[in-house]
Amino acid sequence: ETEGGGGDDDGGRRCTAIAVLGTATDVGKSIVATALCRILSNRGVHVAPFKAQNMSNNSFVTMDGLEMSRAQAVQAEASRSEPCVDMNPILLKPSTDTKCQVVLRGRPLDSLEARKYYDSLKEKEGILRRTVKSSLSALKERFDVIVMEGAGSCAELNLKDRDLVNFSAAKLANAKVILVADIERCGVFAQVLGTLSLMDETERRMVMGVVINKFRGDPELFDDGVRIIETMGKVPVLGVIPYYRGIDIDSEDALPLTVKLDPKMNYHEDDGNQNVTRIAVLYLPHISNFTDFLPLSREPNTELHFLQHRKEKDLSAYHAVIIPGSKNVRFDMEWLASEGWRKSIINYYMEIRASTASQKQLIGVCGGFQILGKRIEDPDGFDGRPGCSNGLGILNVTTTMMPYSKKVLTRCEGTSLLGNDGKEENNINVYGYEIHLGETKLNIDSCDNGISDGRSYGGDDTMTKGVQDSSSTAKIESMSHKRCFKLRRSTHTRSNTPIYKRGHDLKNSLSSPPPQSSASEKNAPETMSYFFDGFSILEGRVWGTYLHGLFDAQQFRKAWLCSLSGSAFSSSSSNSASLSSSSPRAKSDERDAEYEKLAMHFLDAMNVDPIFKALGLPVQV
């Protein structure tokens, strides 16, 4: 076995690697890896992130229409590299406590029980390990340095024979290891020294240093602690990183401190906060891509609340209520009812409907869009247990969960039609991406014509429908369903045919060769034709969409916030946000400044010279 500390010579190119492993989950591995990616990029190094396996429902769509973890997409952006699935070859998306969808090199494999998946990891030459090895090799051919990230604790003895992402991956890349510990949770000596003591001799030799993360107060007060760790652990402490505020980097799975979870305060119209825009997001049990809404928390005079188990269910104090995406829509629909949120959402809707003067909005994104509809059908259990469920019945649409071969993975850009008065100068640019198994159709039985645009939504039709709740039924008069967005795909088209058919023999499938993209897929042209996304009713005050990342677009975000206070939903309502500021490039520029702040924060507290030496890079004098 290799011990780490360099790289391999592949075709004349020597690619080196560093692995960021942790003493536990949520100690800051992702943020340390992100900082290293930007520090290395600033030194002119062509660097790529890599995490062999990530478990998260926060995902991202690459330019070639494949799915990967959002955390590695953030690290790629910090590296100034285009995200690709080789940076995260295995993505696990939990749909229940014991089951997850396995995404292998950007394409869905199947929904597997945890026991079957982890049993497969014992096979040393199975497809999962060979996929990781193949992706790592692909990155080594293209980049000078790979910054690897582990998962959870790197010293889980009961999982050692199934390790795919910690020392197993580090050995595969011949990487030196940085061990990250979180001092905020206390017990940092037990974390570091205990983890080191559980490593075997080969693993201990791979560890080049320790990073103590999230220190509050004067770091010099921990000088004795540094000496204790270095003496007892026989490994240098590379840095004690102060707890930071005011640096805005997307979280992997945890909500940032800039938002509130289940705030106890109960706002009222006369409480003196009339100038504050309050937005509620229902924190579903299987919430996906909660980062969609974090840009709203960064706007002045705006409060973003995530609501989960709060006893007070009244939503009337909020200017907007958002139902987010979900990895198990029908389960989360039932959760809304059991927690009392279903009735609250319907009451909020009825409040919007009762007054044409109301500027409040009810929004559903992806799974939330499906929940706003009449019915969610999943007879084959592609998104949870098989069956069908009634939605809120606010939008007259039905969603059917489709096979993995029809999973939609695409980046999009276009214009908003919300509140559009038909004048082209009022168009607002939008961009984002779609990730969904559901196919949502307008219910033909309630309208004269069903118009197909290739996206199976239907057309702009008038219909009569009702909203049903366990405690009440409300009949709603005819209303027009209008489109939300006119979009075009900005990704290369590619087949999403699953690697294996549903019901395959797991052992045989996991011993098959790893999937490879065909030449036709790699060179597929961009699709430029436009399509329409989502539906809105009540003059755009209630709407649903499949477009993730929508609020990243500054012009749309500011215009939407203005519309909550009564301004017209148009480009003229967001004077401070120009057309150019509503492009993906502009958003990247916004985040670039945050990566720079993160890099400086780490450089001020960390000795990176040993890292550069281990990577075979020159040390700055």
Coordinates of C-alpha atoms in Angstrom, one line a residue:
E1 CA 0.0 0.0 0.0
T2 CA 1.1 3.6 -0.7
E3 CA 1.6 5.9 2.2
G4 CA 0.7 9.2 0.5
G5 CA 2.8 12.3 -0.1
G6 CA 2.9 12.9 -3.8
G7 CA 1.4 11.7 -7.0
D8 CA 1.8 9.5 -10.0
D9 CA 3.4 10.2 -13.4
D10 CA 0.6 9.9 -15.9
G11 CA 1.7 10.5 -19.4
G12 CA 4.3 13.0 -18.3
R13 CA 2.0 15.0 -16.1
R14 CA 2.6 14.7 -12.3
C15 CA -0.6 15.3 -10.4
T16 CA -0.4 15.5 -6.7
A17 CA -3.2 15.4 -4.1
I18 CA -4.0 16.5 -0.5
A19 CA -6.9 14.9 1.4
V20 CA -8.9 16.8 4.0
L21 CA -10.3 14.3 6.5
G22 CA -12.2 14.9 9.7
T23 CA -12.5 13.7 13.3
A24 CA -16.3 13.7 12.9
T25 CA -19.1 15.0 10.7
D26 CA -19.6 18.8 10.4
V27 CA -16.2 19.7 11.7
G28 CA -15.5 21.9 8.6
K29 CA -13.9 19.6 6.1
S30 CA -15.9 21.2 3.2
I31 CA -14.9 24.7 4.1
V32 CA -11.2 23.8 4.6
A33 CA -11.2 22.1 1.2
T34 CA -12.9 25.1 -0.4
A35 CA -10.3 27.5 1.2
L36 CA -7.4 25.3 -0.1
C37 CA -8.9 25.2 -3.6
R38 CA -8.9 29.0 -3.7
I39 CA -5.5 29.4 -2.1
L40 CA -4.0 27.0 -4.6
S41 CA -5.8 28.6 -7.5
N42 CA -4.5 32.0 -6.5
R43 CA -1.0 30.6 -6.8
G44 CA -1.7 29.7 -10.4
V45 CA -2.2 26.0 -9.7
H46 CA -4.8 24.2 -11.9
V47 CA -6.7 22.5 -9.1
A48 CA -9.8 20.3 -8.8
P49 CA -11.9 19.2 -5.8
F50 CA -12.8 15.6 -5.3
K51 CA -15.1 13.7 -3.0
A52 CA -15.6 10.1 -3.9
Q53 CA -19.0 9.7 -2.3
N54 CA -21.3 12.4 -0.9
M55 CA -24.6 12.0 0.8
S56 CA -26.7 15.1 0.2
N57 CA -30.0 16.2 -1.3
N58 CA -28.3 19.5 -2.3
S59 CA -27.3 18.8 -5.9
F60 CA -26.2 20.7 -9.0
V61 CA -26.4 20.2 -12.8
T62 CA -23.2 20.3 -14.8
M63 CA -22.9 21.9 -18.2
D64 CA -23.3 18.4 -19.9
G65 CA -26.5 17.8 -18.0
L66 CA -25.3 15.5 -15.3
E67 CA -25.9 15.6 -11.5
M68 CA -23.3 16.1 -8.8
S69 CA -23.1 17.3 -5.2
R70 CA -23.5 21.1 -4.8
A71 CA -20.7 21.1 -2.3
Q72 CA -18.2 20.0 -4.9
A73 CA -19.7 22.4 -7.4
V74 CA -18.9 25.2 -4.9
Q75 CA -15.4 23.9 -4.4
A76 CA -14.9 23.8 -8.2
E77 CA -16.0 27.4 -8.5
A78 CA -13.5 28.3 -5.7
S79 CA -10.9 26.5 -7.9
R80 CA -12.0 28.5 -11.0
S81 CA -12.7 25.1 -12.6
E82 CA -15.9 24.1 -14.4
P83 CA -17.8 21.5 -12.2
C84 CA -17.8 17.9 -13.6
V85 CA -19.1 14.7 -12.3
D86 CA -15.6 13.2 -11.9
M87 CA -15.3 15.6 -8.9
N88 CA -18.1 13.7 -7.2
P89 CA -18.6 10.3 -9.0
I90 CA -21.1 8.9 -6.4
L91 CA -23.9 11.0 -5.0
L92 CA -26.3 9.5 -2.5
K93 CA -29.7 11.3 -2.2
P94 CA -31.6 10.0 0.9
S95 CA -35.3 9.5 0.3
T96 CA -36.1 7.7 3.6
D97 CA -34.0 6.9 6.8
T98 CA -32.8 3.6 5.2
K99 CA -33.0 4.2 1.4
C100 CA -31.4 6.6 -1.0
Q101 CA -31.2 7.2 -4.7
V102 CA -27.7 6.4 -6.0
V103 CA -26.4 8.7 -8.7
L104 CA -23.4 7.2 -10.4
R105 CA -21.2 9.6 -12.4
G106 CA -24.1 12.0 -12.8
R107 CA -26.8 9.5 -13.8
P108 CA -29.3 7.6 -11.6
L109 CA -28.5 4.0 -10.8
D110 CA -31.5 3.1 -8.6
S111 CA -33.0 3.6 -5.2
L112 CA -31.2 1.2 -2.9
E113 CA -31.6 0.1 0.8
A114 CA -28.6 1.2 2.8
R115 CA -27.7 -2.4 3.8
K116 CA -27.5 -3.5 0.2
Y117 CA -25.4 -0.5 -0.8
Y118 CA -22.9 -0.8 2.0
D119 CA -22.6 -4.5 1.6
S120 CA -21.6 -3.9 -2.0
L121 CA -18.7 -1.7 -0.8
K122 CA -17.0 -4.8 0.6
E123 CA -16.3 -5.9 -3.0
K124 CA -12.8 -4.5 -3.6
E125 CA -13.3 -4.7 -7.4
G126 CA -16.9 -3.7 -7.7
I127 CA -18.2 -1.0 -9.9
L128 CA -18.4 1.6 -7.1
R129 CA -14.6 1.4 -6.4
R130 CA -13.8 1.2 -10.0
T131 CA -15.9 4.2 -10.8
V132 CA -14.1 6.2 -8.1
K133 CA -10.7 5.1 -9.4
S134 CA -11.8 6.0 -13.0
S135 CA -12.9 9.5 -12.0
L136 CA -9.8 10.1 -10.0
S137 CA -7.7 9.1 -13.0
A138 CA -9.7 11.4 -15.3
L139 CA -9.0 14.3 -13.0
K140 CA -5.3 13.5 -12.7
E141 CA -5.0 13.8 -16.5
R142 CA -6.5 17.3 -16.5
F143 CA -5.3 19.0 -13.3
D144 CA -2.1 19.7 -11.4
V145 CA -3.5 19.2 -7.9
I146 CA -6.5 17.5 -6.4
V147 CA -8.0 18.6 -3.1
M148 CA -9.9 15.6 -1.7
E149 CA -12.6 15.7 1.0
G150 CA -13.5 12.9 3.2
A151 CA -16.8 12.1 4.9
G152 CA -17.8 11.9 8.6
S153 CA -15.0 10.5 10.8
C154 CA -12.0 8.9 9.1
A155 CA -11.7 6.4 12.0
E156 CA -15.0 4.6 12.1
L157 CA -13.7 1.1 12.8
N158 CA -17.0 -0.7 12.0
L159 CA -17.0 0.9 8.5
K160 CA -13.3 0.5 7.7
D161 CA -13.8 -2.5 5.3
R162 CA -16.3 -0.5 3.4
D163 CA -14.5 2.9 3.3
L164 CA -14.7 4.5 -0.1
V165 CA -14.2 8.2 0.7
N166 CA -11.6 8.6 3.5
F167 CA -8.3 6.8 3.7
S168 CA -9.3 4.4 0.9
A169 CA -9.5 7.3 -1.5
A170 CA -6.4 9.1 -0.1
K171 CA -4.3 5.9 -0.6
L172 CA -5.7 5.6 -4.1
A173 CA -4.4 9.2 -4.9
N174 CA -1.2 8.7 -2.9
A175 CA -2.2 11.8 -0.9
K176 CA -1.0 13.3 2.3
V177 CA -3.8 13.9 4.9
I178 CA -4.9 17.0 6.8
L179 CA -7.0 16.1 9.9
V180 CA -9.7 18.7 10.8
A181 CA -11.2 19.0 14.2
D182 CA -13.9 21.3 15.5
I183 CA -13.0 23.0 18.8
E184 CA -16.4 24.6 19.1
R185 CA -18.1 21.3 20.0
C186 CA -15.5 20.8 22.9
G187 CA -13.4 17.7 23.5
V188 CA -10.9 18.7 20.8
F189 CA -8.0 16.7 22.4
A190 CA -10.2 13.6 22.4
Q191 CA -11.2 14.3 18.8
V192 CA -7.6 14.6 17.6
L193 CA -5.7 12.2 19.8
G194 CA -8.5 9.6 19.8
T195 CA -8.7 9.7 16.0
L196 CA -4.9 9.4 15.6
S197 CA -4.8 6.4 18.0
L198 CA -7.4 4.5 16.0
M199 CA -5.4 4.8 12.8
D200 CA -3.1 2.0 11.7
E201 CA 0.6 2.7 11.1
T202 CA 0.2 3.4 7.4
E203 CA -2.6 5.9 8.0
R204 CA -0.7 7.7 10.8
R205 CA 2.3 8.3 8.4
M206 CA 0.0 9.8 5.9
V207 CA -1.2 12.5 8.3
M208 CA 0.9 15.6 7.7
G209 CA -0.9 18.0 10.0
V210 CA -3.9 19.0 12.0
V211 CA -6.2 22.0 11.6
I212 CA -8.2 23.2 14.6
N213 CA -11.4 24.8 13.2
K214 CA -14.0 27.2 14.6
F215 CA -12.0 28.7 17.4
R216 CA -13.7 31.6 19.3
G217 CA -11.6 34.2 21.1
D218 CA -7.9 34.8 21.2
P219 CA -6.1 31.9 19.4
E220 CA -3.0 32.5 21.5
L221 CA -4.9 31.2 24.5
F222 CA -4.8 27.8 22.8
D223 CA -0.9 27.8 22.4
D224 CA -0.7 25.3 25.2
G225 CA -3.3 23.2 23.5
V226 CA -1.2 23.2 20.3
R227 CA 1.8 22.0 22.1
I228 CA -0.1 19.2 23.8
I229 CA -1.5 17.9 20.5
E230 CA 1.9 18.1 18.8
T231 CA 3.7 16.4 21.7
M232 CA 1.2 13.6 22.3
G233 CA 0.0 13.2 18.7
K234 CA 3.5 13.6 17.1
V235 CA 1.9 15.7 14.3
P236 CA 2.2 19.4 13.7
V237 CA -0.8 21.7 14.1
L238 CA -1.0 23.7 10.8
G239 CA -3.4 26.3 12.1
V240 CA -6.0 27.3 14.6
I241 CA -8.8 28.8 12.4
P242 CA -10.9 31.5 14.1
Y243 CA -14.7 31.2 13.9
Y244 CA -15.7 33.5 11.0
R245 CA -18.7 35.8 10.3
G246 CA -19.4 37.8 7.2
I247 CA -18.0 35.3 4.7
D248 CA -20.8 34.0 2.6
I249 CA -20.1 30.4 1.3
D250 CA -23.0 28.1 0.5
S251 CA -23.4 25.4 3.2
E252 CA -23.4 21.7 2.3
D253 CA -26.2 20.5 4.5
A254 CA -26.6 22.8 7.6
L255 CA -28.5 26.0 7.6
P256 CA -26.2 29.1 7.9
L257 CA -26.5 31.5 10.9
T258 CA -28.0 34.2 8.6
V259 CA -31.4 32.4 8.7
K260 CA -33.6 31.4 11.5
L261 CA -35.1 28.0 12.2
D262 CA -38.5 28.0 14.0
P263 CA -38.2 31.6 15.4
K264 CA -40.4 32.0 18.5
M265 CA -41.4 35.6 17.8
N266 CA -44.8 36.2 16.4
Y267 CA -44.8 39.2 14.2
H268 CA -47.9 41.3 13.6
E269 CA -48.6 44.2 11.3
D270 CA -48.3 46.8 14.0
D271 CA -45.1 45.6 15.7
G272 CA -42.9 48.3 14.2
N273 CA -41.3 46.0 11.6
Q274 CA -43.3 47.3 8.6
N275 CA -40.0 47.9 6.6
V276 CA -38.8 44.3 7.1
T277 CA -39.8 41.8 4.4
R278 CA -40.4 38.4 6.1
I279 CA -40.2 35.2 4.0
A280 CA -41.0 31.7 5.3
V281 CA -39.6 28.4 3.8
L282 CA -41.2 25.2 5.1
Y283 CA -38.3 23.0 6.2
L284 CA -39.5 19.7 4.9
P285 CA -38.0 16.4 6.3
H286 CA -36.5 15.6 2.9
I287 CA -35.8 19.2 1.8
S288 CA -33.5 19.5 -1.2
N289 CA -31.5 22.4 -2.5
F290 CA -32.4 24.7 0.4
T291 CA -29.5 26.9 -0.9
D292 CA -32.0 28.1 -3.5
F293 CA -33.3 30.6 -0.9
L294 CA -30.2 31.7 0.9
P295 CA -29.6 34.7 -1.4
L296 CA -32.8 36.2 0.0
S297 CA -31.3 36.3 3.5
R298 CA -28.4 38.5 2.2
E299 CA -30.7 41.3 1.1
P300 CA -31.1 44.3 3.4
N301 CA -34.3 44.5 5.5
T302 CA -35.2 40.9 4.7
E303 CA -35.7 38.0 7.2
L304 CA -35.6 34.4 6.0
H305 CA -37.2 31.9 8.4
F306 CA -37.2 28.1 7.9
L307 CA -40.2 26.6 9.7
Q308 CA -40.3 23.0 10.9
H309 CA -41.8 22.2 14.3
R310 CA -42.8 25.7 15.4
K311 CA -45.9 25.5 17.6
E312 CA -47.3 28.8 16.2
K313 CA -48.6 27.8 12.7
D314 CA -50.0 31.2 11.6
L315 CA -48.4 32.3 8.4
S316 CA -50.2 35.6 8.0
A317 CA -47.3 37.8 9.2
Y318 CA -45.1 36.6 6.2
H319 CA -44.9 38.5 2.9
A320 CA -44.2 35.2 1.1
V321 CA -44.4 31.5 1.9
I322 CA -42.3 29.0 -0.1
I323 CA -42.6 25.3 -0.3
P324 CA -39.2 24.0 -1.3
G325 CA -37.9 20.9 -3.2
S326 CA -38.1 17.5 -1.6
K327 CA -36.5 14.1 -2.2
N328 CA -39.7 12.3 -1.0
V329 CA -42.6 14.5 -2.0
R330 CA -45.5 12.3 -0.8
F331 CA -44.0 11.7 2.6
D332 CA -43.3 15.4 3.0
M333 CA -46.9 16.1 1.9
E334 CA -48.1 13.9 4.7
W335 CA -45.7 15.6 7.1
L336 CA -47.2 19.0 6.3
A337 CA -50.6 17.7 7.2
S338 CA -49.5 16.0 10.5
E339 CA -47.6 19.1 11.6
G340 CA -50.5 21.4 10.9
W341 CA -48.7 23.3 8.1
R342 CA -51.1 22.1 5.4
K343 CA -54.1 23.9 6.9
S344 CA -51.9 27.0 7.5
I345 CA -50.8 27.0 3.9
I346 CA -54.3 26.8 2.7
N347 CA -55.4 29.6 5.0
Y348 CA -52.6 31.7 3.7
Y349 CA -53.7 31.0 0.1
M350 CA -57.3 31.9 1.0
E351 CA -56.0 35.2 2.4
I352 CA -54.2 36.0 -0.9
R353 CA -57.3 35.0 -2.9
A354 CA -59.7 37.0 -0.8
S355 CA -58.1 40.4 -1.6
T356 CA -56.8 41.6 -5.0
A357 CA -54.9 44.2 -3.1
S358 CA -52.8 41.6 -1.3
Q359 CA -49.1 41.5 -2.4
K360 CA -48.4 38.3 -0.5
Q361 CA -47.2 35.3 -2.5
L362 CA -47.3 31.5 -2.2
I363 CA -44.6 29.7 -4.1
G364 CA -43.6 26.1 -4.8
V365 CA -40.2 25.1 -6.2
C366 CA -39.7 21.7 -7.7
G367 CA -41.3 19.3 -5.1
G368 CA -43.1 22.3 -3.7
F369 CA -44.6 22.9 -7.1
Q370 CA -45.9 19.4 -7.1
I371 CA -47.3 19.8 -3.6
L372 CA -49.3 22.8 -4.8
G373 CA -51.0 20.6 -7.3
K374 CA -54.0 18.3 -7.0
R375 CA -52.3 14.9 -7.1
I376 CA -48.9 13.2 -6.9
E377 CA -48.8 9.8 -8.4
D378 CA -45.9 7.4 -7.9
P379 CA -47.2 3.9 -8.6
D380 CA -43.8 2.4 -9.0
G381 CA -42.2 4.1 -6.0
F382 CA -39.5 6.0 -7.9
D383 CA -39.5 8.8 -5.2
G384 CA -40.4 6.9 -2.1
R385 CA -42.9 4.2 -1.3
P386 CA -45.3 3.3 -4.2
G387 CA -48.7 5.0 -4.2
C388 CA -50.6 8.2 -4.8
S389 CA -51.3 11.2 -2.7
N390 CA -53.5 14.3 -2.9
G391 CA -51.7 17.6 -3.0
L392 CA -52.9 20.9 -1.7
G393 CA -55.1 21.3 -4.8
I394 CA -54.2 25.0 -5.3
L395 CA -52.8 24.6 -8.8
N396 CA -54.8 22.4 -11.1
V397 CA -51.9 20.1 -12.1
T398 CA -51.1 16.4 -11.5
T399 CA -47.6 15.1 -11.2
T400 CA -46.5 11.6 -12.1
M401 CA -43.1 10.3 -11.0
M402 CA -41.3 8.9 -14.0
P403 CA -38.5 6.3 -14.5
Y404 CA -34.9 7.4 -14.1
S405 CA -34.5 7.3 -17.8
K406 CA -36.8 10.4 -17.9
K407 CA -35.2 12.3 -15.1
V408 CA -34.8 16.0 -16.1
L409 CA -31.3 17.4 -15.6
T410 CA -30.6 20.7 -17.3
R411 CA -29.4 24.2 -16.9
C412 CA -31.8 26.9 -18.2
E413 CA -31.9 30.6 -18.8
G414 CA -34.5 32.9 -20.2
T415 CA -37.1 35.5 -19.0
S416 CA -39.7 35.7 -16.3
L417 CA -43.4 36.0 -17.3
L418 CA -44.6 36.7 -13.8
G419 CA -46.6 39.9 -13.8
N420 CA -45.4 40.6 -17.3
D421 CA -47.6 43.1 -19.1
G422 CA -46.4 42.0 -22.5
K423 CA -43.8 44.8 -22.9
E424 CA -40.4 43.4 -23.8
E425 CA -38.6 46.1 -22.0
N426 CA -40.1 44.9 -18.8
N427 CA -38.6 41.4 -19.2
I428 CA -36.5 40.1 -16.3
N429 CA -33.7 37.7 -17.0
V430 CA -33.5 34.4 -15.1
Y431 CA -31.3 31.4 -15.0
G432 CA -31.0 28.2 -13.0
Y433 CA -31.3 24.5 -13.3
E434 CA -33.8 21.7 -13.2
I435 CA -33.5 18.3 -11.4
H436 CA -36.7 16.3 -11.1
L437 CA -38.3 12.9 -11.7
G438 CA -41.8 14.3 -11.8
E439 CA -43.7 15.1 -14.9
T440 CA -46.4 17.7 -14.2
K441 CA -49.4 18.2 -16.4
L442 CA -52.3 20.6 -16.4
N443 CA -55.5 18.6 -15.7
I444 CA -57.3 18.4 -19.1
D445 CA -60.6 17.5 -17.5
S446 CA -61.1 21.1 -16.3
C447 CA -60.1 23.0 -19.3
D448 CA -61.1 23.3 -23.0
N449 CA -57.7 22.5 -24.6
G450 CA -54.5 20.9 -23.4
I451 CA -51.5 22.5 -25.2
S452 CA -48.3 20.7 -25.3
D453 CA -45.0 22.5 -25.5
G454 CA -42.7 19.4 -25.1
R455 CA -42.6 19.8 -21.3
S456 CA -45.9 18.2 -20.5
Y457 CA -47.3 21.2 -18.6
G458 CA -50.4 22.1 -20.8
G459 CA -51.3 25.6 -21.8
D460 CA -52.8 28.9 -20.6
D461 CA -56.3 27.7 -19.8
T462 CA -59.2 28.7 -17.5
M463 CA -60.4 26.1 -15.1
T464 CA -62.6 25.5 -12.0
K465 CA -61.1 23.6 -9.1
G466 CA -61.3 23.2 -5.4
V467 CA -59.0 23.1 -2.5
Q468 CA -59.6 20.4 0.1
D469 CA -58.3 20.1 3.6
S470 CA -59.0 17.6 6.3
S471 CA -61.1 20.3 8.1
S472 CA -62.5 22.4 5.3
T473 CA -63.3 22.5 1.6
A474 CA -63.1 25.7 -0.4
K475 CA -64.6 26.0 -3.9
I476 CA -62.6 28.4 -6.1
E477 CA -64.0 30.1 -9.1
S478 CA -62.5 29.9 -12.6
M479 CA -59.1 31.3 -12.9
S480 CA -56.4 31.5 -15.5
H481 CA -53.3 29.5 -15.2
K482 CA -50.4 31.4 -16.8
R483 CA -46.8 30.5 -17.5
C484 CA -44.0 31.5 -15.1
F485 CA -40.9 31.5 -17.3
K486 CA -39.9 31.2 -20.9
L487 CA -36.6 29.3 -21.0
R488 CA -34.1 27.6 -23.1
R489 CA -31.6 24.9 -22.1
S490 CA -28.0 26.0 -21.6
T491 CA -26.6 22.5 -21.2
H492 CA -25.6 19.9 -23.8
T493 CA -28.4 17.3 -24.3
R494 CA -27.5 13.8 -23.1
S495 CA -29.3 10.6 -22.5
N496 CA -30.3 10.0 -18.9
T497 CA -30.9 6.3 -19.5
P498 CA -30.1 4.6 -16.2
I499 CA -27.1 2.5 -16.0
Y500 CA -29.1 -0.5 -14.9
K501 CA -32.8 -1.4 -15.2
R502 CA -35.0 -1.2 -12.2
G503 CA -35.1 -4.6 -10.5
H504 CA -31.6 -5.6 -11.6
D505 CA -29.6 -8.0 -9.6
L506 CA -27.5 -5.8 -7.3
K507 CA -24.5 -8.0 -7.0
N508 CA -24.2 -8.5 -10.8
S509 CA -24.8 -4.9 -11.5
L510 CA -22.2 -3.7 -9.1
S511 CA -19.6 -5.9 -10.6
S512 CA -20.2 -4.6 -14.1
P513 CA -17.8 -2.1 -15.8
P514 CA -18.2 1.5 -14.7
P515 CA -20.4 3.6 -17.0
Q516 CA -18.8 5.7 -19.7
S517 CA -20.2 8.6 -21.8
S518 CA -20.6 7.8 -25.5
A519 CA -18.9 10.0 -28.1
S520 CA -22.4 11.1 -29.2
E521 CA -23.3 12.2 -25.7
K522 CA -20.0 14.1 -25.2
N523 CA -20.4 16.0 -28.4
A524 CA -24.1 16.6 -28.4
P525 CA -25.1 20.1 -29.5
E526 CA -26.9 22.6 -27.3
T527 CA -30.7 22.7 -27.6
M528 CA -31.7 26.3 -28.4
S529 CA -35.5 25.9 -28.6
Y530 CA -37.5 27.7 -26.0
F531 CA -40.0 26.0 -23.6
F532 CA -42.2 27.2 -20.8
D533 CA -41.9 26.4 -17.1
G534 CA -44.4 26.4 -14.3
F535 CA -47.8 27.9 -13.7
S536 CA -49.1 30.9 -11.9
I537 CA -52.6 32.1 -10.8
L538 CA -54.0 35.2 -9.2
E539 CA -51.9 37.6 -11.2
G540 CA -48.7 35.8 -10.3
R541 CA -49.3 35.8 -6.5
V542 CA -49.4 32.0 -6.4
W543 CA -47.0 30.1 -8.6
G544 CA -44.9 26.9 -9.0
T545 CA -41.8 26.2 -10.9
Y546 CA -39.1 23.5 -11.5
L547 CA -36.3 26.1 -11.7
H548 CA -33.7 25.8 -8.9
G549 CA -31.3 28.7 -8.3
L550 CA -33.9 31.2 -9.4
F551 CA -33.1 33.7 -6.6
D552 CA -29.4 33.7 -7.5
A553 CA -30.3 36.1 -10.4
Q554 CA -30.0 39.5 -8.8
Q555 CA -32.3 41.4 -11.1
F556 CA -35.1 38.8 -10.6
R557 CA -34.5 38.6 -6.8
K558 CA -34.7 42.4 -6.3
A559 CA -37.7 42.7 -8.6
W560 CA -39.5 39.9 -6.8
L561 CA -38.8 41.5 -3.4
C562 CA -40.1 44.8 -4.6
S563 CA -43.3 43.1 -5.8
L564 CA -44.0 41.9 -2.3
S565 CA -44.4 45.6 -1.3
G566 CA -46.7 46.5 -4.2
S567 CA -44.3 47.4 -7.0
A568 CA -44.8 46.1 -10.5
F569 CA -42.9 42.9 -11.2
S570 CA -40.7 44.2 -14.0
S571 CA -37.1 45.2 -14.7
S572 CA -37.9 48.8 -13.9
S573 CA -38.7 47.9 -10.3
S574 CA -35.1 46.9 -9.6
N575 CA -33.1 49.9 -10.6
S576 CA -30.0 48.8 -8.7
A577 CA -29.8 45.6 -10.6
S578 CA -28.9 45.9 -14.3
L579 CA -29.5 43.3 -17.0
S580 CA -25.8 42.3 -16.8
S581 CA -26.1 41.7 -13.1
S582 CA -28.7 39.0 -13.7
S583 CA -26.4 36.6 -15.6
P584 CA -24.6 33.5 -14.3
R585 CA -21.3 35.4 -14.8
A586 CA -22.4 38.2 -12.5
K587 CA -23.4 35.7 -9.8
S588 CA -20.1 34.0 -10.1
D589 CA -18.4 37.4 -9.6
E590 CA -20.4 38.0 -6.5
R591 CA -19.3 34.7 -5.0
D592 CA -15.7 35.2 -6.1
A593 CA -15.2 38.0 -3.6
E594 CA -16.5 35.6 -0.9
Y595 CA -13.9 32.9 -1.9
E596 CA -11.2 35.6 -1.7
K597 CA -12.3 36.5 1.8
L598 CA -12.3 32.9 2.8
A599 CA -8.8 32.3 1.4
M600 CA -7.4 35.3 3.3
H601 CA -9.1 34.2 6.5
F602 CA -7.3 30.8 6.3
L603 CA -4.0 32.3 5.2
D604 CA -4.0 34.6 8.3
A605 CA -4.3 31.6 10.6
M606 CA -2.7 28.7 8.9
N607 CA 0.8 27.7 7.8
V608 CA 0.3 26.5 4.2
D609 CA 4.0 26.0 3.4
P610 CA 4.1 22.3 4.5
I611 CA 1.0 21.7 2.3
F612 CA 2.8 23.3 -0.7
K613 CA 5.9 21.2 0.0
A614 CA 3.9 18.0 0.2
L615 CA 2.3 18.8 -3.1
G616 CA 5.7 19.5 -4.7
L617 CA 4.9 23.1 -5.2
P618 CA 7.3 26.1 -4.6
V619 CA 6.9 27.9 -1.3
Q620 CA 6.4 31.6 -1.5
V621 CA 9.0 33.6 0.4

